[in-house]
mmCIF file of C-alpha atoms in Angstrom:
data_model
loop_
_atom_site.group_PDB
_atom_site.id
_atom_site.type_symbol
_atom_site.label_atom_id
_atom_site.label_comp_id
_atom_site.label_asym_id
_atom_site.label_seq_id
_atom_site.Cartn_x
_atom_site.Cartn_y
_atom_site.Cartn_z
ATOM 1 C CA GLY A 1 -16.723 10.114 66.536
ATOM 2 C CA ALA A 2 -19.462 10.064 69.167
ATOM 3 C CA GLY A 3 -22.764 8.540 68.222
ATOM 4 C CA VAL A 4 -26.281 9.442 69.304
ATOM 5 C CA SER A 5 -26.600 9.352 73.072
ATOM 6 C CA GLN A 6 -29.736 9.129 75.181
ATOM 7 C CA SER A 7 -30.429 9.513 78.854
ATOM 8 C CA PRO A 8 -31.481 8.011 81.086
ATOM 9 C CA SER A 9 -30.965 4.472 79.831
ATOM 10 C CA ASN A 10 -33.747 3.254 82.095
ATOM 11 C CA LYS A 11 -36.584 5.104 83.773
ATOM 12 C CA VAL A 12 -39.152 3.682 86.140
ATOM 13 C CA THR A 13 -41.995 5.972 87.100
ATOM 14 C CA GLU A 14 -45.397 5.847 88.665
ATOM 15 C CA LYS A 15 -48.576 6.298 86.705
ATOM 16 C CA GLY A 16 -49.533 9.957 86.518
ATOM 17 C CA LYS A 17 -46.002 11.329 86.829
ATOM 18 C CA ASP A 18 -44.275 13.370 84.132
ATOM 19 C CA VAL A 19 -41.026 12.160 82.552
ATOM 20 C CA GLU A 20 -38.378 13.776 80.372
ATOM 21 C CA LEU A 21 -36.180 11.821 78.017
ATOM 22 C CA ARG A 22 -33.084 13.360 76.473
ATOM 23 C CA CYS A 23 -31.368 12.849 73.141
ATOM 24 C CA ASP A 24 -27.984 14.187 72.018
ATOM 25 C CA PRO A 25 -27.685 13.738 68.252
ATOM 26 C CA ILE A 26 -24.485 13.376 66.294
ATOM 27 C CA SER A 27 -22.813 16.757 65.965
ATOM 28 C CA GLY A 28 -23.741 18.439 62.700
ATOM 29 C CA HIS A 29 -26.822 16.333 62.059
ATOM 30 C CA THR A 30 -29.758 18.587 61.277
ATOM 31 C CA ALA A 31 -32.516 15.980 61.354
ATOM 32 C CA LEU A 32 -33.637 14.346 64.607
ATOM 33 C CA TYR A 33 -36.305 11.698 65.069
ATOM 34 C CA TRP A 34 -38.068 10.107 68.021
ATOM 35 C CA TYR A 35 -39.501 6.585 67.759
ATOM 36 C CA ARG A 36 -41.166 4.281 70.251
ATOM 37 C CA GLN A 37 -40.889 0.511 70.395
ATOM 38 C CA SER A 38 -43.337 -1.450 72.472
ATOM 39 C CA LEU A 39 -42.464 -4.966 73.582
ATOM 40 C CA GLY A 40 -41.970 -7.268 70.612
ATOM 41 C CA GLN A 41 -43.062 -4.641 68.115
ATOM 42 C CA GLY A 42 -41.473 -2.592 65.378
ATOM 43 C CA LEU A 43 -40.663 1.057 65.767
ATOM 44 C CA GLU A 44 -43.417 3.651 65.746
ATOM 45 C CA PHE A 45 -42.578 7.171 64.594
ATOM 46 C CA LEU A 46 -43.376 9.922 67.087
ATOM 47 C CA ILE A 47 -41.904 13.271 66.012
ATOM 48 C CA TYR A 48 -39.317 14.648 63.607
ATOM 49 C CA PHE A 49 -37.221 17.831 63.626
ATOM 50 C CA GLN A 50 -35.494 19.121 60.504
ATOM 51 C CA GLY A 51 -33.278 22.173 60.897
ATOM 52 C CA ASN A 52 -35.273 25.266 61.776
ATOM 53 C CA SER A 53 -38.514 24.009 60.259
ATOM 54 C CA ALA A 54 -41.600 23.339 62.333
ATOM 55 C CA PRO A 55 -41.455 19.782 63.669
ATOM 56 C CA ASP A 56 -43.580 17.013 62.206
ATOM 57 C CA LYS A 57 -45.676 15.922 65.180
ATOM 58 C CA SER A 58 -47.975 13.629 63.245
ATOM 59 C CA GLY A 59 -46.852 10.508 65.112
ATOM 60 C CA LEU A 60 -47.467 11.713 68.647
ATOM 61 C CA PRO A 61 -50.114 9.421 70.165
ATOM 62 C CA SER A 62 -51.734 12.015 72.402
ATOM 63 C CA ASP A 63 -51.396 15.570 73.669
ATOM 64 C CA ARG A 64 -49.594 14.206 76.709
ATOM 65 C CA PHE A 65 -46.544 13.834 74.479
ATOM 66 C CA SER A 66 -44.410 16.784 73.431
ATOM 67 C CA ALA A 67 -40.857 17.364 72.320
ATOM 68 C CA GLU A 68 -38.541 20.264 71.789
ATOM 69 C CA ARG A 69 -35.152 20.731 70.265
ATOM 70 C CA THR A 70 -33.057 23.552 71.611
ATOM 71 C CA GLY A 71 -30.404 25.263 69.535
ATOM 72 C CA GLY A 72 -30.822 22.724 66.775
ATOM 73 C CA SER A 73 -29.060 20.068 68.828
ATOM 74 C CA VAL A 74 -30.280 18.404 72.026
ATOM 75 C CA SER A 75 -33.882 17.238 72.121
ATOM 76 C CA THR A 76 -36.163 16.442 75.036
ATOM 77 C CA LEU A 77 -39.245 14.253 74.789
ATOM 78 C CA THR A 78 -41.727 14.919 77.579
ATOM 79 C CA ILE A 79 -44.567 12.628 78.560
ATOM 80 C CA GLN A 80 -47.066 14.129 80.963
ATOM 81 C CA ARG A 81 -49.331 12.142 83.268
ATOM 82 C CA THR A 82 -47.773 8.862 82.208
ATOM 83 C CA GLN A 83 -49.941 5.807 81.662
ATOM 84 C CA GLN A 84 -48.989 2.133 81.750
ATOM 85 C CA GLU A 85 -49.388 1.891 77.981
ATOM 86 C CA ASP A 86 -46.571 4.437 77.640
ATOM 87 C CA SER A 87 -44.134 1.753 78.774
ATOM 88 C CA ALA A 88 -41.762 1.157 75.877
ATOM 89 C CA VAL A 89 -38.260 1.795 74.623
ATOM 90 C CA TYR A 90 -37.951 5.323 73.278
ATOM 91 C CA LEU A 91 -35.356 5.612 70.535
ATOM 92 C CA CYS A 92 -33.835 8.727 69.076
ATOM 93 C CA ALA A 93 -32.114 8.934 65.695
ATOM 94 C CA SER A 94 -30.334 11.637 63.750
ATOM 95 C CA SER A 95 -29.289 12.082 60.151
ATOM 96 C CA ILE A 96 -27.266 14.576 58.198
ATOM 97 C CA ASP A 97 -29.120 16.731 55.740
ATOM 98 C CA THR A 98 -27.316 15.803 52.562
ATOM 99 C CA GLY A 99 -29.790 13.293 51.247
ATOM 100 C CA THR A 100 -27.776 10.368 52.597
ATOM 101 C CA ASP A 101 -30.920 9.257 54.384
ATOM 102 C CA THR A 102 -29.197 6.914 56.836
ATOM 103 C CA GLN A 103 -30.522 7.407 60.346
ATOM 104 C CA TYR A 104 -28.203 6.663 63.249
ATOM 105 C CA PHE A 105 -29.924 5.430 66.369
ATOM 106 C CA GLY A 106 -29.120 5.937 70.003
ATOM 107 C CA PRO A 107 -29.274 3.105 72.558
ATOM 108 C CA GLY A 108 -32.751 4.100 73.692
ATOM 109 C CA THR A 109 -34.449 4.801 77.003
ATOM 110 C CA ARG A 110 -36.490 1.985 78.498
ATOM 111 C CA LEU A 111 -39.491 3.553 80.212
ATOM 112 C CA THR A 112 -41.521 1.517 82.673
ATOM 113 C CA VAL A 113 -44.707 3.002 84.077
ATOM 114 C CA LEU A 114 -45.944 1.202 87.159
ATOM 115 C CA SER B 1 -51.494 0.122 58.161
ATOM 116 C CA GLN B 2 -48.606 1.677 56.307
ATOM 117 C CA GLN B 3 -46.150 -0.592 58.009
ATOM 118 C CA GLY B 4 -44.207 -3.112 56.010
ATOM 119 C CA GLU B 5 -44.644 -6.735 56.747
ATOM 120 C CA GLU B 6 -41.719 -9.022 57.352
ATOM 121 C CA ASP B 7 -41.688 -12.728 57.127
ATOM 122 C CA PRO B 8 -40.963 -14.963 58.703
ATOM 123 C CA GLN B 9 -41.635 -13.502 62.139
ATOM 124 C CA ALA B 10 -39.034 -15.876 63.553
ATOM 125 C CA LEU B 11 -36.297 -17.958 61.958
ATOM 126 C CA SER B 12 -34.007 -20.506 63.542
ATOM 127 C CA ILE B 13 -31.049 -21.900 61.611
ATOM 128 C CA GLN B 14 -27.764 -23.693 62.186
ATOM 129 C CA GLU B 15 -24.485 -21.824 62.064
ATOM 130 C CA GLY B 16 -23.118 -21.790 58.533
ATOM 131 C CA GLU B 17 -26.518 -21.855 56.863
ATOM 132 C CA ASN B 18 -27.963 -18.928 54.943
ATOM 133 C CA ALA B 19 -30.827 -16.860 56.336
ATOM 134 C CA THR B 20 -33.368 -15.103 54.155
ATOM 135 C CA MET B 21 -35.804 -12.539 55.450
ATOM 136 C CA ASN B 22 -38.471 -10.839 53.376
ATOM 137 C CA CYS B 23 -40.201 -7.499 53.594
ATOM 138 C CA SER B 24 -43.255 -6.229 51.751
ATOM 139 C CA TYR B 25 -44.745 -2.755 51.660
ATOM 140 C CA LYS B 26 -47.749 -1.026 50.188
ATOM 141 C CA THR B 27 -46.779 2.440 48.973
ATOM 142 C CA SER B 28 -44.087 3.855 46.717
ATOM 143 C CA ILE B 29 -40.718 4.462 48.312
ATOM 144 C CA ASN B 30 -37.568 6.495 47.898
ATOM 145 C CA ASN B 31 -35.459 3.867 49.617
ATOM 146 C CA LEU B 32 -35.678 0.848 51.871
ATOM 147 C CA GLN B 33 -33.308 0.185 54.747
ATOM 148 C CA TRP B 34 -32.472 -2.844 56.839
ATOM 149 C CA TYR B 35 -31.522 -2.589 60.503
ATOM 150 C CA ARG B 36 -30.382 -5.070 63.133
ATOM 151 C CA GLN B 37 -31.353 -4.856 66.782
ATOM 152 C CA ASN B 38 -29.717 -6.794 69.577
ATOM 153 C CA SER B 39 -31.440 -7.308 72.904
ATOM 154 C CA GLY B 40 -34.252 -4.874 72.170
ATOM 155 C CA ARG B 41 -32.141 -1.749 72.290
ATOM 156 C CA GLY B 42 -30.132 0.270 69.754
ATOM 157 C CA LEU B 43 -30.550 -0.316 66.047
ATOM 158 C CA VAL B 44 -27.599 -0.777 63.748
ATOM 159 C CA HIS B 45 -27.966 0.314 60.145
ATOM 160 C CA LEU B 46 -27.058 -2.493 57.723
ATOM 161 C CA ILE B 47 -27.900 -1.513 54.157
ATOM 162 C CA LEU B 48 -29.857 1.160 52.305
ATOM 163 C CA ILE B 49 -31.188 0.330 48.856
ATOM 164 C CA ARG B 50 -32.736 3.018 46.683
ATOM 165 C CA SER B 51 -35.821 2.586 44.559
ATOM 166 C CA ASN B 52 -33.769 2.593 41.359
ATOM 167 C CA GLU B 53 -31.478 -0.177 42.616
ATOM 168 C CA ARG B 54 -32.171 -3.885 42.445
ATOM 169 C CA GLU B 55 -29.415 -5.430 44.544
ATOM 170 C CA LYS B 56 -26.748 -4.377 47.014
ATOM 171 C CA HIS B 57 -24.056 -6.266 48.855
ATOM 172 C CA SER B 58 -22.182 -5.611 52.058
ATOM 173 C CA GLY B 59 -19.920 -8.370 53.306
ATOM 174 C CA ARG B 60 -22.108 -11.404 53.998
ATOM 175 C CA LEU B 61 -25.269 -9.376 53.446
ATOM 176 C CA ARG B 62 -27.201 -9.204 50.198
ATOM 177 C CA VAL B 63 -30.319 -7.096 49.766
ATOM 178 C CA THR B 64 -32.653 -7.180 46.795
ATOM 179 C CA LEU B 65 -35.487 -4.843 45.935
ATOM 180 C CA ASP B 66 -38.377 -5.493 43.553
ATOM 181 C CA THR B 67 -40.413 -2.313 43.276
ATOM 182 C CA SER B 68 -42.961 -3.951 40.973
ATOM 183 C CA LYS B 69 -43.793 -6.444 43.720
ATOM 184 C CA LYS B 70 -43.142 -3.921 46.509
ATOM 185 C CA SER B 71 -40.872 -6.359 48.263
ATOM 186 C CA SER B 72 -37.310 -6.675 49.485
ATOM 187 C CA SER B 73 -35.229 -9.497 50.864
ATOM 188 C CA LEU B 74 -32.204 -9.665 53.123
ATOM 189 C CA LEU B 75 -29.892 -12.631 52.752
ATOM 190 C CA ILE B 76 -27.226 -13.390 55.336
ATOM 191 C CA THR B 77 -24.778 -15.965 54.048
ATOM 192 C CA ALA B 78 -22.691 -18.343 56.175
ATOM 193 C CA SER B 79 -24.506 -17.267 59.324
ATOM 194 C CA ARG B 80 -22.782 -17.038 62.697
ATOM 195 C CA ALA B 81 -24.097 -17.204 66.227
ATOM 196 C CA ALA B 82 -23.326 -13.484 66.507
ATOM 197 C CA ASP B 83 -25.925 -12.809 63.788
ATOM 198 C CA THR B 84 -28.636 -13.716 66.291
ATOM 199 C CA ALA B 85 -30.787 -10.584 66.506
ATOM 200 C CA SER B 86 -33.991 -9.010 65.257
ATOM 201 C CA TYR B 87 -33.896 -7.628 61.746
ATOM 202 C CA PHE B 88 -36.156 -4.818 60.599
ATOM 203 C CA CYS B 89 -36.886 -3.344 57.226
ATOM 204 C CA ALA B 90 -37.843 0.313 57.105
ATOM 205 C CA ARG B 91 -39.080 2.251 54.151
ATOM 206 C CA GLN B 92 -38.556 5.936 53.542
ATOM 207 C CA ASN B 93 -40.796 7.921 51.225
ATOM 208 C CA SER B 94 -38.238 10.668 50.598
ATOM 209 C CA GLY B 95 -34.936 11.883 51.958
ATOM 210 C CA ASN B 96 -34.680 12.779 55.639
ATOM 211 C CA THR B 97 -38.223 11.787 56.508
ATOM 212 C CA PRO B 98 -39.355 9.356 59.200
ATOM 213 C CA LEU B 99 -38.822 5.672 58.595
ATOM 214 C CA VAL B 100 -41.775 3.295 58.568
ATOM 215 C CA PHE B 101 -40.705 0.050 60.198
ATOM 216 C CA GLY B 102 -42.006 -3.453 59.909
ATOM 217 C CA LYS B 103 -42.398 -5.657 62.978
ATOM 218 C CA GLY B 104 -39.168 -7.489 62.310
ATOM 219 C CA THR B 105 -37.851 -11.005 61.980
ATOM 220 C CA ARG B 106 -36.231 -12.603 64.991
ATOM 221 C CA LEU B 107 -33.260 -14.649 63.793
ATOM 222 C CA SER B 108 -31.656 -17.298 65.985
ATOM 223 C CA VAL B 109 -28.420 -18.865 64.779
ATOM 224 C CA ILE B 110 -27.564 -22.014 66.679
ATOM 225 C CA ALA B 111 -23.916 -22.924 67.070
#
């Protein structure tokens, strides 16, 4: 079946612009996660959606970052007034809510802020 | 930091040799997972080991977990050039919660 998909695969923007990154999770997966990976680093958790519960936003680095998940499926991560330090690969993952725990990752969006 | 620590940071071996990567963490866990990443993009899930398990195998991969030492190791036997990638351990405190990743080990397998 189809895996997690993300778009765009690459995004180059100018400092101060807003960007939207999209994630399509695996159909039927109720949990969705956003992570960020800066160059040469491990993954940093950003935000987590689980079913209809309020999202866990504890990893968002600033109020310029926000995310929503519509209809329990597609999610959009929005970064307002981008800064150069926002440059990173943004990875989305989903998992099925049966306690399996395995998270399946998308290919990521490489964001470059000039 | 709550991140795990992997060592070594980089490992270079000849094809056919075994590669061992280690991961340590500081807090209690529900499970620990190993992922592979090629070319800095998508992660591929390799193995999940639960806190009540000590060892798991999958093909040429062997993962051990020592909860008393808060450490795990990933062994790749008979390595191949295609195993060249970055390997990350990630701990999970409970089911369907965010993973906490280490910084990874960059493995180079030379043909």
